[in-house]
PDB file of C-alpha atoms in Angstrom:
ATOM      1  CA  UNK D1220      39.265  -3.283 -15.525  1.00 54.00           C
ATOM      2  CA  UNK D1221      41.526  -0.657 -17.484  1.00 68.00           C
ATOM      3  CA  UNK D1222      42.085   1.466 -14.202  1.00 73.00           C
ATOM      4  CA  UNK D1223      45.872   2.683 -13.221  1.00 74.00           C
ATOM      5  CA  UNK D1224      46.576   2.296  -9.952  1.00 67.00           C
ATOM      6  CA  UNK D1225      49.552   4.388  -8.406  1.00 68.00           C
ATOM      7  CA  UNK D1226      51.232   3.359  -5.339  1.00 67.00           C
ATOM      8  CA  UNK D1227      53.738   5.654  -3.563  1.00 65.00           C
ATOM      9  CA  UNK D1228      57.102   4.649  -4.067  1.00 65.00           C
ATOM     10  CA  UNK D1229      59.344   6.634  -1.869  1.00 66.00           C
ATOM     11  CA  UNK D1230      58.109   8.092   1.226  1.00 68.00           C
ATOM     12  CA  UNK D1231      58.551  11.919   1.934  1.00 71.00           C
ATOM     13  CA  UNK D1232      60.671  12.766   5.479  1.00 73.00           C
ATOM     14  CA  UNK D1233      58.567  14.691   8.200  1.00 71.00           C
ATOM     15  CA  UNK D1234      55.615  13.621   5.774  1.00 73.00           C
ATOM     16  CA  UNK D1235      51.851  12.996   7.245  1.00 74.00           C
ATOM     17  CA  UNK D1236      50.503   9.384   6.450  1.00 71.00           C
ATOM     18  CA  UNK D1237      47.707   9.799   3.968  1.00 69.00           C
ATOM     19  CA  UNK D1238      43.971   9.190   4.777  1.00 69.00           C
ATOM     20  CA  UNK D1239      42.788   5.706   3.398  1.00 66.00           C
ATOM     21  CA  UNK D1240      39.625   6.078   1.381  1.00 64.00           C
ATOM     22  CA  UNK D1241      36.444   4.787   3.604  1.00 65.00           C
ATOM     23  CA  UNK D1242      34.603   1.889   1.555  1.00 63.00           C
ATOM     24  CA  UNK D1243      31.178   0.956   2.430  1.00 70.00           C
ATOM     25  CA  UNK D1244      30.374  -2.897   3.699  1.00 70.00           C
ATOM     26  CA  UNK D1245      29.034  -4.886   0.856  1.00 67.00           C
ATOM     27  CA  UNK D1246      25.449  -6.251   1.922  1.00 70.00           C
ATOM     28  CA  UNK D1247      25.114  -9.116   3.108  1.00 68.00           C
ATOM     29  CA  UNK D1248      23.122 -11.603   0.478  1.00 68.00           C
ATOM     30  CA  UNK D1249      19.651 -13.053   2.317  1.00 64.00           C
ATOM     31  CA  UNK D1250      19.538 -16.313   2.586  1.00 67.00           C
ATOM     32  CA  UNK D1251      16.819 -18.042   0.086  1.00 65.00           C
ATOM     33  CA  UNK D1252      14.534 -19.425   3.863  1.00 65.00           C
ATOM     34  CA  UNK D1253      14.274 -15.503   4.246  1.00 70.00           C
ATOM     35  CA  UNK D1254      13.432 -14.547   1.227  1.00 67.00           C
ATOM     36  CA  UNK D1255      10.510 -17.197   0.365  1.00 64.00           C
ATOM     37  CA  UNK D1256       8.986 -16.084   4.622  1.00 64.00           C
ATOM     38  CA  UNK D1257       8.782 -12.634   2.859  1.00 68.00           C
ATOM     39  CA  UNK D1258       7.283 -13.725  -0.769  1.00 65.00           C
ATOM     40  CA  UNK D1259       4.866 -15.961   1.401  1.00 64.00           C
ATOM     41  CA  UNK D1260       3.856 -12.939   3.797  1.00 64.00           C
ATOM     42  CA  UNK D1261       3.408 -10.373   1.530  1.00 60.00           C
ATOM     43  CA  UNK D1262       1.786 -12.152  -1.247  1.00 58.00           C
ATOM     44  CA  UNK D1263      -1.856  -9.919  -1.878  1.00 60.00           C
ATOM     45  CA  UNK D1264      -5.017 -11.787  -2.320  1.00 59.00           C
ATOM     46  CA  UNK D1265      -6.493 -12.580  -5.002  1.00 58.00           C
ATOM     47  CA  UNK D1266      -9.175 -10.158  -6.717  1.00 61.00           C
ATOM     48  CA  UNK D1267     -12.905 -11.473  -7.660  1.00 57.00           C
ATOM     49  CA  UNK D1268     -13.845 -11.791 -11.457  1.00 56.00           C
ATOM     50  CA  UNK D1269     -16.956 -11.720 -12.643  1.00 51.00           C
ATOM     51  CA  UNK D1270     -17.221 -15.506 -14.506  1.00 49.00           C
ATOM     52  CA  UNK D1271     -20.161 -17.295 -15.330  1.00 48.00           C
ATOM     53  CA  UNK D1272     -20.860 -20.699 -13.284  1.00 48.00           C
ATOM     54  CA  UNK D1273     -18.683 -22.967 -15.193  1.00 46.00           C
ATOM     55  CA  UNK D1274     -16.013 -20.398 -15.318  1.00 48.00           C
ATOM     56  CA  UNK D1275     -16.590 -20.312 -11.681  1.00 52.00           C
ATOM     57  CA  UNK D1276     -16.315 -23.640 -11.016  1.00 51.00           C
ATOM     58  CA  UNK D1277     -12.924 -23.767 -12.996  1.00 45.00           C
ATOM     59  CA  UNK D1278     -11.672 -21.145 -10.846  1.00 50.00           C
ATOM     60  CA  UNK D1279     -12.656 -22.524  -7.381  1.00 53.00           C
ATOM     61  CA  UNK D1280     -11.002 -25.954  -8.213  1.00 46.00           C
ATOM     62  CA  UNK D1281      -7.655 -23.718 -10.115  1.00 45.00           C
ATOM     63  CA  UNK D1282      -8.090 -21.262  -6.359  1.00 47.00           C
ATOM     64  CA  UNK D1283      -8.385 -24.702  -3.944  1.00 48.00           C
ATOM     65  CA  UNK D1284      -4.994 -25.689  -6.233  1.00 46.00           C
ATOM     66  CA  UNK D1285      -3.584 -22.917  -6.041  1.00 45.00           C
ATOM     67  CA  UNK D1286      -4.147 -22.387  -1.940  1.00 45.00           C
ATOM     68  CA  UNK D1287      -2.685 -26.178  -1.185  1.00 45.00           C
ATOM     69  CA  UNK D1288       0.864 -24.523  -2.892  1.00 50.00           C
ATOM     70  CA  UNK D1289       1.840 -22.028  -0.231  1.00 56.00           C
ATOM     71  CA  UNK D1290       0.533 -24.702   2.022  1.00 59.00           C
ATOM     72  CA  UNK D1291       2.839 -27.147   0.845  1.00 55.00           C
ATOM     73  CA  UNK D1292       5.661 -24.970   0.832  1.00 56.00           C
ATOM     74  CA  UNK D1293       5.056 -24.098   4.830  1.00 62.00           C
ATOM     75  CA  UNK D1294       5.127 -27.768   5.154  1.00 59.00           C
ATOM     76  CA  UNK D1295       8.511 -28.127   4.055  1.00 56.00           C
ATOM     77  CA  UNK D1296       9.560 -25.195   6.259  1.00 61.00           C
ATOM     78  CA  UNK D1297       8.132 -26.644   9.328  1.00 61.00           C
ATOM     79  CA  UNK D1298       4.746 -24.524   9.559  1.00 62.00           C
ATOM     80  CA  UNK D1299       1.798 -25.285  10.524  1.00 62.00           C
ATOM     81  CA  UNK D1300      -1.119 -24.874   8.056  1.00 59.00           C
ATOM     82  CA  UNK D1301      -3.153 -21.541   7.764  1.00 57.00           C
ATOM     83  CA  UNK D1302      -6.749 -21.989   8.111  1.00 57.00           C
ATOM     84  CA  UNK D1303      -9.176 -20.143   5.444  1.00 52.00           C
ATOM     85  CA  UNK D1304     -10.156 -16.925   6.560  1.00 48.00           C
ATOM     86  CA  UNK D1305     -13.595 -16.230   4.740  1.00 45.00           C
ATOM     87  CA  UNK D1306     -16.600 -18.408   5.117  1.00 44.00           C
ATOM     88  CA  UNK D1307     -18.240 -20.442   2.666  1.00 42.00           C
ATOM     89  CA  UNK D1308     -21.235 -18.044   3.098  1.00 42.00           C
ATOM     90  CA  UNK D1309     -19.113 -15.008   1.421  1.00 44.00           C
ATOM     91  CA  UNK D1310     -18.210 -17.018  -1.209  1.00 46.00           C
ATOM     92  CA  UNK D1311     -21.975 -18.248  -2.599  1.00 41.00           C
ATOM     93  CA  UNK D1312     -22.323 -14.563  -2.125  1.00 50.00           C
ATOM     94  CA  UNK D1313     -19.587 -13.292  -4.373  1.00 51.00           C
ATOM     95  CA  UNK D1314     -20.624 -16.262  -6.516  1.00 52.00           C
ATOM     96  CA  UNK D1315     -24.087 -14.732  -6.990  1.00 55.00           C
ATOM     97  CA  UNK D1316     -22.611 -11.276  -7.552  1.00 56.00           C
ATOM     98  CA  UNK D1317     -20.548 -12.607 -10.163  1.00 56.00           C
ATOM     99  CA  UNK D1318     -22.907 -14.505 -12.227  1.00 52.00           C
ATOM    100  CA  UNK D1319     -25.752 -11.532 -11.989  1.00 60.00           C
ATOM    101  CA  UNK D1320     -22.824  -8.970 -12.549  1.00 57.00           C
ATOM    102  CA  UNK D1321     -22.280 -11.142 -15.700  1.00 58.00           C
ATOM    103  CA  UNK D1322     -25.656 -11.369 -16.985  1.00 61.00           C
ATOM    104  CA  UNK D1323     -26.081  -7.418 -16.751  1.00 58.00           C
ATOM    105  CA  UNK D1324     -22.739  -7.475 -19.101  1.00 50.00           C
ATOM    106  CA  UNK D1325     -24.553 -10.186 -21.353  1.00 58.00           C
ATOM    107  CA  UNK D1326     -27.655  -8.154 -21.710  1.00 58.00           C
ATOM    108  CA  UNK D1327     -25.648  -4.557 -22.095  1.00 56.00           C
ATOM    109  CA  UNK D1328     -23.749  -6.484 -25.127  1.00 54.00           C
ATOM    110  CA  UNK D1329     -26.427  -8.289 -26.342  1.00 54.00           C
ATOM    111  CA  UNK D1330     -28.397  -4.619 -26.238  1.00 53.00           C
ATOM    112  CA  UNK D1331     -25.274  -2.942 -28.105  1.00 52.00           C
ATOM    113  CA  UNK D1332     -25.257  -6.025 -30.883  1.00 50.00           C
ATOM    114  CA  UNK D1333     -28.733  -5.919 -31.938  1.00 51.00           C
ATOM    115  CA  UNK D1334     -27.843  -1.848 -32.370  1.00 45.00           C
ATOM    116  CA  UNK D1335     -25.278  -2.761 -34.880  1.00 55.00           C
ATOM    117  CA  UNK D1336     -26.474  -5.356 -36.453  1.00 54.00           C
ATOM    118  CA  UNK D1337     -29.844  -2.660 -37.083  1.00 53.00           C
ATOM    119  CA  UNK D1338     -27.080  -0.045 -37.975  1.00 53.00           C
ATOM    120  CA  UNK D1339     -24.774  -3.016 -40.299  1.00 54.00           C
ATOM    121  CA  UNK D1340     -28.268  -3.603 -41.891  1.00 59.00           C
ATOM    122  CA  UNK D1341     -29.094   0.222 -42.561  1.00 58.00           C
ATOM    123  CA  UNK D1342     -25.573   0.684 -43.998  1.00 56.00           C
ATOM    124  CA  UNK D1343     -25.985  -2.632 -46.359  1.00 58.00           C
ATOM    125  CA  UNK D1344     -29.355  -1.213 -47.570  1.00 50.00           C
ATOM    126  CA  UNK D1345     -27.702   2.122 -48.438  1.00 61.00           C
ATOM    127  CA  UNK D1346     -24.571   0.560 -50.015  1.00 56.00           C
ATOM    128  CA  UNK D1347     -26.818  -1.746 -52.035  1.00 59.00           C
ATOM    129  CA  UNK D1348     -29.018   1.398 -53.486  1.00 58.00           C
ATOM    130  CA  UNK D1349     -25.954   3.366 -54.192  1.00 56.00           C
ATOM    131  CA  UNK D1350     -24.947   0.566 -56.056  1.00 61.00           C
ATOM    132  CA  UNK D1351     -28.101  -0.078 -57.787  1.00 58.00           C
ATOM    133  CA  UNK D1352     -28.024   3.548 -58.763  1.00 59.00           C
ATOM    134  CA  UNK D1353     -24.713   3.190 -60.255  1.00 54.00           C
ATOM    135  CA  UNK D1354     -25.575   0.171 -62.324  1.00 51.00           C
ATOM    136  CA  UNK D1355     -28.054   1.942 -63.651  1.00 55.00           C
ATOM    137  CA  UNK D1356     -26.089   4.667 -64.701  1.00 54.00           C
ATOM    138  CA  UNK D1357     -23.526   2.150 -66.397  1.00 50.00           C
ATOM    139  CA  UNK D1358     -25.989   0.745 -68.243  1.00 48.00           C
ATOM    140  CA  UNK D1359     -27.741   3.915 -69.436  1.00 47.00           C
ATOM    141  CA  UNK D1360     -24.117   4.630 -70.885  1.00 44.00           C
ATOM    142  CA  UNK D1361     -23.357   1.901 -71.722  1.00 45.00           C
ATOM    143  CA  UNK D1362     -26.810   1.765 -73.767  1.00 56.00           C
ATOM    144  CA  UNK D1363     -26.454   5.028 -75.097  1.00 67.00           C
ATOM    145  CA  UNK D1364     -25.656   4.491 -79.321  1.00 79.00           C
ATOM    146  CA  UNK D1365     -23.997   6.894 -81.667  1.00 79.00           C
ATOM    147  CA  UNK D1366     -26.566   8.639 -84.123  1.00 88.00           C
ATOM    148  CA  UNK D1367     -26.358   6.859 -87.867  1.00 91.00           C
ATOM    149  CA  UNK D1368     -26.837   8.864 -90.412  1.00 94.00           C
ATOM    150  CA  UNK D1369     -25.144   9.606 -94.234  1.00 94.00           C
ATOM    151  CA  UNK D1370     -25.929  12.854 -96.538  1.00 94.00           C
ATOM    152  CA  UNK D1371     -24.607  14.300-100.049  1.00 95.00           C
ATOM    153  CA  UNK D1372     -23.884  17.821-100.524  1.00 94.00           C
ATOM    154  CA  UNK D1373     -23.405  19.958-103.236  1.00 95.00           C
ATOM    155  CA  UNK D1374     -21.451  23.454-103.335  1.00 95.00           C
ATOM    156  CA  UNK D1375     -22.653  25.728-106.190  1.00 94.00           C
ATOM    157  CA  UNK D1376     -20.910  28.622-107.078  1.00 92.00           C
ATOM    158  CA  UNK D1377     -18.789  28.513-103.548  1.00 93.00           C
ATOM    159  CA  UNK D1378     -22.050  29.982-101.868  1.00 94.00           C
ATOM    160  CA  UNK D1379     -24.736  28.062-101.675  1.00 96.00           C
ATOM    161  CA  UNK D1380     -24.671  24.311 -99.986  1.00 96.00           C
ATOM    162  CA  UNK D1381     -27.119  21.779-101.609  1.00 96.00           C
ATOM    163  CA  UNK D1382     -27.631  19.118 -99.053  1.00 95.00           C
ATOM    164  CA  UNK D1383     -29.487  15.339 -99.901  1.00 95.00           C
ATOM    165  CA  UNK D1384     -30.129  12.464 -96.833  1.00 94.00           C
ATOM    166  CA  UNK D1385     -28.094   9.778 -98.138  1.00 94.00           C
ATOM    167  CA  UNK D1386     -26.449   8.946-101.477  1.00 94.00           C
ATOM    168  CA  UNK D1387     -27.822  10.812-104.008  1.00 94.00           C
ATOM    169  CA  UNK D1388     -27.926   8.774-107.541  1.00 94.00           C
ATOM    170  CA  UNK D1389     -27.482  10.034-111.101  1.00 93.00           C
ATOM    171  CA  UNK D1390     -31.097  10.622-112.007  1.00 94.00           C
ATOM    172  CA  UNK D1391     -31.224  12.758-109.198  1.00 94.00           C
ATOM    173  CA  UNK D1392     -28.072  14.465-110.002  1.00 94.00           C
ATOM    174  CA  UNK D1393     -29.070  15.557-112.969  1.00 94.00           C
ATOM    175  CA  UNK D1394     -32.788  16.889-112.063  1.00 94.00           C
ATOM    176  CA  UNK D1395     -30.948  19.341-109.625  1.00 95.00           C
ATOM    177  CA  UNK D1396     -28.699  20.396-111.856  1.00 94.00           C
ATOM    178  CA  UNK D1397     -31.428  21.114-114.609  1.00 93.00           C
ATOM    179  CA  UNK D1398     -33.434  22.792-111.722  1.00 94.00           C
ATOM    180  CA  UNK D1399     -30.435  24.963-110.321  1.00 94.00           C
ATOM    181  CA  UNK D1400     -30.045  26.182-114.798  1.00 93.00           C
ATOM    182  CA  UNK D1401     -33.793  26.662-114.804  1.00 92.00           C
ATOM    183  CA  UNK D1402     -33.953  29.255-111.572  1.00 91.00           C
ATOM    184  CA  UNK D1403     -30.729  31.267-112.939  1.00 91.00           C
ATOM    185  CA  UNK D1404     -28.881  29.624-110.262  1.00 92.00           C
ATOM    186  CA  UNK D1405     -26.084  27.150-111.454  1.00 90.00           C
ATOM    187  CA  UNK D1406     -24.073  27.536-114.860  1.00 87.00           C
ATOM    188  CA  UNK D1407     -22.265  25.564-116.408  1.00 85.00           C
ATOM    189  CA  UNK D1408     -21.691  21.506-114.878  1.00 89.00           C
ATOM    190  CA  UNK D1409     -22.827  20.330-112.010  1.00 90.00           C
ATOM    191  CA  UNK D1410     -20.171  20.449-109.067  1.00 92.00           C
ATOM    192  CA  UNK D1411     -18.752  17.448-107.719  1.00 92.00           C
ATOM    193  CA  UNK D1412     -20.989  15.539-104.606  1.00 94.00           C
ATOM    194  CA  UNK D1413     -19.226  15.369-101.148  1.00 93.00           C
ATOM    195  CA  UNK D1414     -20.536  12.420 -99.438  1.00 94.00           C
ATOM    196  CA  UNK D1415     -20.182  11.984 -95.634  1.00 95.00           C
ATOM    197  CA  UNK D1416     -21.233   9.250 -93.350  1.00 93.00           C
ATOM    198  CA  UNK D1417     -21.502   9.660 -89.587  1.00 92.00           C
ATOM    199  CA  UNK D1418     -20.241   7.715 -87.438  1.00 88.00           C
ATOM    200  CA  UNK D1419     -16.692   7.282 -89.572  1.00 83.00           C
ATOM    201  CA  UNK D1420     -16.133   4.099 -88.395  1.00 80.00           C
ATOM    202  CA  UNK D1421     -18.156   1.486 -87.148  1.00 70.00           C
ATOM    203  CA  UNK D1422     -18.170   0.274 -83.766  1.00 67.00           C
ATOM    204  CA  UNK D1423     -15.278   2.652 -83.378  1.00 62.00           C
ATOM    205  CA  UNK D1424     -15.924   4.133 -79.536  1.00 68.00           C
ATOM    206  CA  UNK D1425     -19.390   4.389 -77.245  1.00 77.00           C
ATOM    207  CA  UNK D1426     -19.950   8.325 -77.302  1.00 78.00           C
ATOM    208  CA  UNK D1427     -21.525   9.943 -74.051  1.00 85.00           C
ATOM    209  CA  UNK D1428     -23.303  12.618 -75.714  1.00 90.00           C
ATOM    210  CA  UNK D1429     -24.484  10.855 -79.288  1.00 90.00           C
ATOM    211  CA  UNK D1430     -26.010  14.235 -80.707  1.00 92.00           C
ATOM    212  CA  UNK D1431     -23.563  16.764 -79.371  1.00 93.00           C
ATOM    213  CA  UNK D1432     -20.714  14.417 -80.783  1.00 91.00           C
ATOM    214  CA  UNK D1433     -22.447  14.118 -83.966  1.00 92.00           C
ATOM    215  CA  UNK D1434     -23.379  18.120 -84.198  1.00 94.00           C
ATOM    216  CA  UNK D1435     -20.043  18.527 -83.633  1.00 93.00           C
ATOM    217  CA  UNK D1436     -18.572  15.823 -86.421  1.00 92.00           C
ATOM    218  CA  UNK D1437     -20.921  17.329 -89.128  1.00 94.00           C
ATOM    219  CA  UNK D1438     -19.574  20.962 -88.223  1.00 95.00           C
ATOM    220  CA  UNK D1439     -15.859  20.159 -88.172  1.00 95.00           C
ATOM    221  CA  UNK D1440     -16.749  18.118 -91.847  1.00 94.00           C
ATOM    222  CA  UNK D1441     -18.577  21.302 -93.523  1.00 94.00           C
ATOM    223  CA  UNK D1442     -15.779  23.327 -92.358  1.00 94.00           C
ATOM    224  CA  UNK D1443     -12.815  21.275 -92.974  1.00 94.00           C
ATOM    225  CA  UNK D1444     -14.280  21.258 -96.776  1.00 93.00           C
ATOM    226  CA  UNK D1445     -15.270  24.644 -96.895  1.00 93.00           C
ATOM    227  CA  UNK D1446     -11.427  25.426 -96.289  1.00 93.00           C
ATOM    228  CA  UNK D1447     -10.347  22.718 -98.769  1.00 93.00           C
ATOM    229  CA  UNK D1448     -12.441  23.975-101.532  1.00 92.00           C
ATOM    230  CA  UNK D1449     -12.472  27.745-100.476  1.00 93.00           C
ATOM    231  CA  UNK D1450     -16.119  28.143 -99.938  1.00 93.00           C
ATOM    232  CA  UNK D1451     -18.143  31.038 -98.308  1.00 94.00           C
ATOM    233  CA  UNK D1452     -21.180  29.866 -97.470  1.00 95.00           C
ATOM    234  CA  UNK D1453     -24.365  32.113 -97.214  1.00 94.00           C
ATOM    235  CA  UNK D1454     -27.216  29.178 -97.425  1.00 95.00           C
ATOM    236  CA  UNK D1455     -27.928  25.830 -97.284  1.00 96.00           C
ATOM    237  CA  UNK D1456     -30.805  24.113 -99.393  1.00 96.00           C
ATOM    238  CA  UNK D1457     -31.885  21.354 -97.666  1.00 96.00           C
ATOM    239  CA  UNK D1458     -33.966  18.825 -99.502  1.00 96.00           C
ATOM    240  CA  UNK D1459     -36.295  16.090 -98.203  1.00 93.00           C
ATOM    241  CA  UNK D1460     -36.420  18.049 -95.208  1.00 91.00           C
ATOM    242  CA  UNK D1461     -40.118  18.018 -95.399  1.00 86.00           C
ATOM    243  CA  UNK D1462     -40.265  14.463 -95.498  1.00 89.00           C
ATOM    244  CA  UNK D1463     -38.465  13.398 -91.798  1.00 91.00           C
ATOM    245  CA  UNK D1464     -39.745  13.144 -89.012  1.00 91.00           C
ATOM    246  CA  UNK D1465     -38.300  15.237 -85.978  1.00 91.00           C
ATOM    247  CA  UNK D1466     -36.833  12.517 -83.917  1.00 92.00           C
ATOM    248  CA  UNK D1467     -34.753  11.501 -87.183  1.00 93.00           C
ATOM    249  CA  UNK D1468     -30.661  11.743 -86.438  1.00 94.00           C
ATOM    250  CA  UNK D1469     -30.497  14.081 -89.515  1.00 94.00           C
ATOM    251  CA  UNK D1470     -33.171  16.580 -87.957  1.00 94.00           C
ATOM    252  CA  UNK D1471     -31.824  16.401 -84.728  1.00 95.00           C
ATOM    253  CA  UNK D1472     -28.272  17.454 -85.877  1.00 95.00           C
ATOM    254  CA  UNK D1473     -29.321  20.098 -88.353  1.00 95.00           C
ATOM    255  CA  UNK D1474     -31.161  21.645 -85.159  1.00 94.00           C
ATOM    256  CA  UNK D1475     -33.066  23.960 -87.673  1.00 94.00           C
ATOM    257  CA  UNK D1476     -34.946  26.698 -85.919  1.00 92.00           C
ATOM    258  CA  UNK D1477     -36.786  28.930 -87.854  1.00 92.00           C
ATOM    259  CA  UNK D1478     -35.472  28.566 -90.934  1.00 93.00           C
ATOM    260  CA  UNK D1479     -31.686  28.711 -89.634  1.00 95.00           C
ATOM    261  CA  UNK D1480     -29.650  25.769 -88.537  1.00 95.00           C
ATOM    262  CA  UNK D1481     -27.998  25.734 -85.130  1.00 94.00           C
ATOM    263  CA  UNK D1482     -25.278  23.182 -86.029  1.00 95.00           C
ATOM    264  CA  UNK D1483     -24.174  24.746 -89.060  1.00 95.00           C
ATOM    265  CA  UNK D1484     -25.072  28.696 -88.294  1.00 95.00           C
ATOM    266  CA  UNK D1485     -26.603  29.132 -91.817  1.00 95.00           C
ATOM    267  CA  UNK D1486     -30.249  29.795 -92.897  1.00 96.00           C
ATOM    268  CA  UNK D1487     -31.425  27.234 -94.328  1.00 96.00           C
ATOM    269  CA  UNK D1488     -34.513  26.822 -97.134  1.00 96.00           C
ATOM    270  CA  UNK D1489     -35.989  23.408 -97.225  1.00 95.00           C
ATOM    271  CA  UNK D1490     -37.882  21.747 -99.894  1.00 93.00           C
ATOM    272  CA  UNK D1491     -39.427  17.888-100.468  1.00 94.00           C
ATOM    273  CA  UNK D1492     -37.072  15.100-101.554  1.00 94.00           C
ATOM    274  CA  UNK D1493     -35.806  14.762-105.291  1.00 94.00           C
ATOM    275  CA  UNK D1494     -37.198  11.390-105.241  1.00 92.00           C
ATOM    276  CA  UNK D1495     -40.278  13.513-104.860  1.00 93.00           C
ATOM    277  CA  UNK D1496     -39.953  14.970-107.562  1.00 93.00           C
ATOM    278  CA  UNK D1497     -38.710  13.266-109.826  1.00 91.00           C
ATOM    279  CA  UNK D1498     -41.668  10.642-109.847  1.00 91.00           C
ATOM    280  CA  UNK D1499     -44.777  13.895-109.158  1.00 90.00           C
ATOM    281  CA  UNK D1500     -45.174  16.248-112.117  1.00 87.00           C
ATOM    282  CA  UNK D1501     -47.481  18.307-109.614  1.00 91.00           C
ATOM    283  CA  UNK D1502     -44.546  18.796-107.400  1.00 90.00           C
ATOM    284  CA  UNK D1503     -42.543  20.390-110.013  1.00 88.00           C
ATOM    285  CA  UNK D1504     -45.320  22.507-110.887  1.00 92.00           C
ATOM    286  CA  UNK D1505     -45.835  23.464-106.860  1.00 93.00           C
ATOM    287  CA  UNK D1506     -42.230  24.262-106.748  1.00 93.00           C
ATOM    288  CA  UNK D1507     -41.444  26.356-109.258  1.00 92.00           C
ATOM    289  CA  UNK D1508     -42.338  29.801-107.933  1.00 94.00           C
ATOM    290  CA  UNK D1509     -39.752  28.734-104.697  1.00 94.00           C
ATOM    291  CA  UNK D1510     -37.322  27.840-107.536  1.00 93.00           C
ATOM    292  CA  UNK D1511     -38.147  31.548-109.112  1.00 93.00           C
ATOM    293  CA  UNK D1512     -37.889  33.330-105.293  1.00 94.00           C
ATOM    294  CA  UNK D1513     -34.351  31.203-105.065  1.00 93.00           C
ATOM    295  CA  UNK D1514     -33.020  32.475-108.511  1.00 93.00           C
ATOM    296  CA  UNK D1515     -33.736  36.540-107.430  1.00 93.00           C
ATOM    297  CA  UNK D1516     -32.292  35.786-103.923  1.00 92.00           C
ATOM    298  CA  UNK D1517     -29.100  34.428-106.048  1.00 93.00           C
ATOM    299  CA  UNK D1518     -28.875  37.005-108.137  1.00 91.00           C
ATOM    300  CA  UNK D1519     -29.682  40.036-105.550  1.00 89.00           C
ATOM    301  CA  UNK D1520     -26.583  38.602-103.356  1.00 85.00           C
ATOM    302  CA  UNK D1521     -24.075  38.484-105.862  1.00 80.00           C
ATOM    303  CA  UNK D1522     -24.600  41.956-107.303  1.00 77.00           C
ATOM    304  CA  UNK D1523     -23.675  42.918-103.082  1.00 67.00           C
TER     305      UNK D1523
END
């Protein structure tokens, strides 16, 4: 055990004898006879569950099993039998307890079932409509298409932006160019056309907000030249303005508002389509005082 032990070797004359330490009896083991008496004696009965009939007839044939054990066991220690205490009356009673116990139980849960299934139904209705909501929304962004338009512009003189829907061809090149002469306006050639094209690439991304995104593309593309070129611009001419119709791209992103556009913060003076008037003698003729009114405005800025 890894104790020392020290034992007196010599003994000490006129010495008293020391006192020997007192150990305690070690208990004595009971034998196993004993011990089973005491399991058998103090063995507590068994409690009543509430079971349905079947159950219950499981448990009186597992209980008449389980009562012939200790019964068996006196036998081998030489005892007689213990009759059953409780009559067979008591027991159709608790039987009957039971099984109504149980069917209160049955009904409570059945009760508390229907409750969630009404509540599990509720919930599945709501989840469904939030989902249905959100599929909607996916599909209105999903349907929502980037504004398509393309436009030529012109700078003359640095100051003034001549603006065209589409590509404008050489015919019509050279009527503005004889109209900008005329009206005291341009001189000298004809500046070189700027074309832009919105979106830049097709298919490229699904915007969220088509016209802001667009407003905001034409903006950063007048500006970006505008620094390029060194233009200040005071006005934008704006032809075949006349001619669209408001829920066109190109009149949505001008966003003109009397007579000044939103998108590009520049007043703006609009006139019909070069097409126009390059096929209509009459619309030459109607135009010309504008052209006139255009010329003086030119003229009355730069002299500022």
């Amino acid at each position: 055990m890894g104790i020392t032990v020290w034992a007196s070797k010599y003994q000490l004359p006129h010495a008293c004898p020391t006192e020997a330490c007192e150990w305690e009896d070690a208990p004595v083991a009971t034998p196993p006879r004993e011990r089973l008496h005491a399991l058998l004696d103090d063995a507590p009965a068994p409690r009543p569950r509430s079971q349905s009939p079947v159950i219950n007839s499981a448990s009186r044939a597992a209980s008449t099993g389980s009562s012939s054990a200790p019964a068996a066991v006196r036998a081998l220690l030489g005892q007689p039998p213990v009759p059953d205490s409780k009559p067979a009356v008591a027991t159709v009673t608790s039987t009957q307890e039971n099984f109504t116990a149980e069917r209160s139980v049955q009904e409570s849960s059945g009760q508390e079932g229907s409750v969630q299934e009404g509540s599990t139904q509720e919930s599945s209705v709501q989840i469904n409509s939030a989902q249905g909501n959100s599929t909607q929304q996916e599909q209105t962004v999903s349907k929502a298409k980037p504004l398509t338009f393309s436009l030529s512009c012109v700078c003359v003189g640095g100051r003034w932006l001549s603006l065209h829907e589409g590509e404008i061809t050489p015919v019509e090149q050279q009527l503005l160019a004889n109209m900008l002469r005329a009206a005291g306006v341009l001189s000298g050639e004809m500046p070189v056309v700027t074309y832009f094209k919105w979106p830049p690439m097709a298919n490229a991304f699904t915007p969220e907000e088509p016209l802001e995104e667009a407003q905001d593309g034409m903006a950063a593309f007048i500006a970006g030249a505008a620094g390029r070129q060194g233009w200040q611009l005071e006005r934008l001419l704006w032809w075949g303005a006349d001619e669209l119709t408001d829920d066109s791209p190109l009149v949505r992103v001008m966003a003109v508002s009397q007579q000044h556009s939103q998108t590009l913060s520049l007043p703006v003076w609009q006139g019909p389509a070069l097409n126009t008037i390059a096929q209509h003698g009459s619309t030459k003729r109607e135009l010309w005082p504008e052209l006139a009114s255009l010329g003086k405005q030119w003229r009355s800025e730069a002299n500022c």
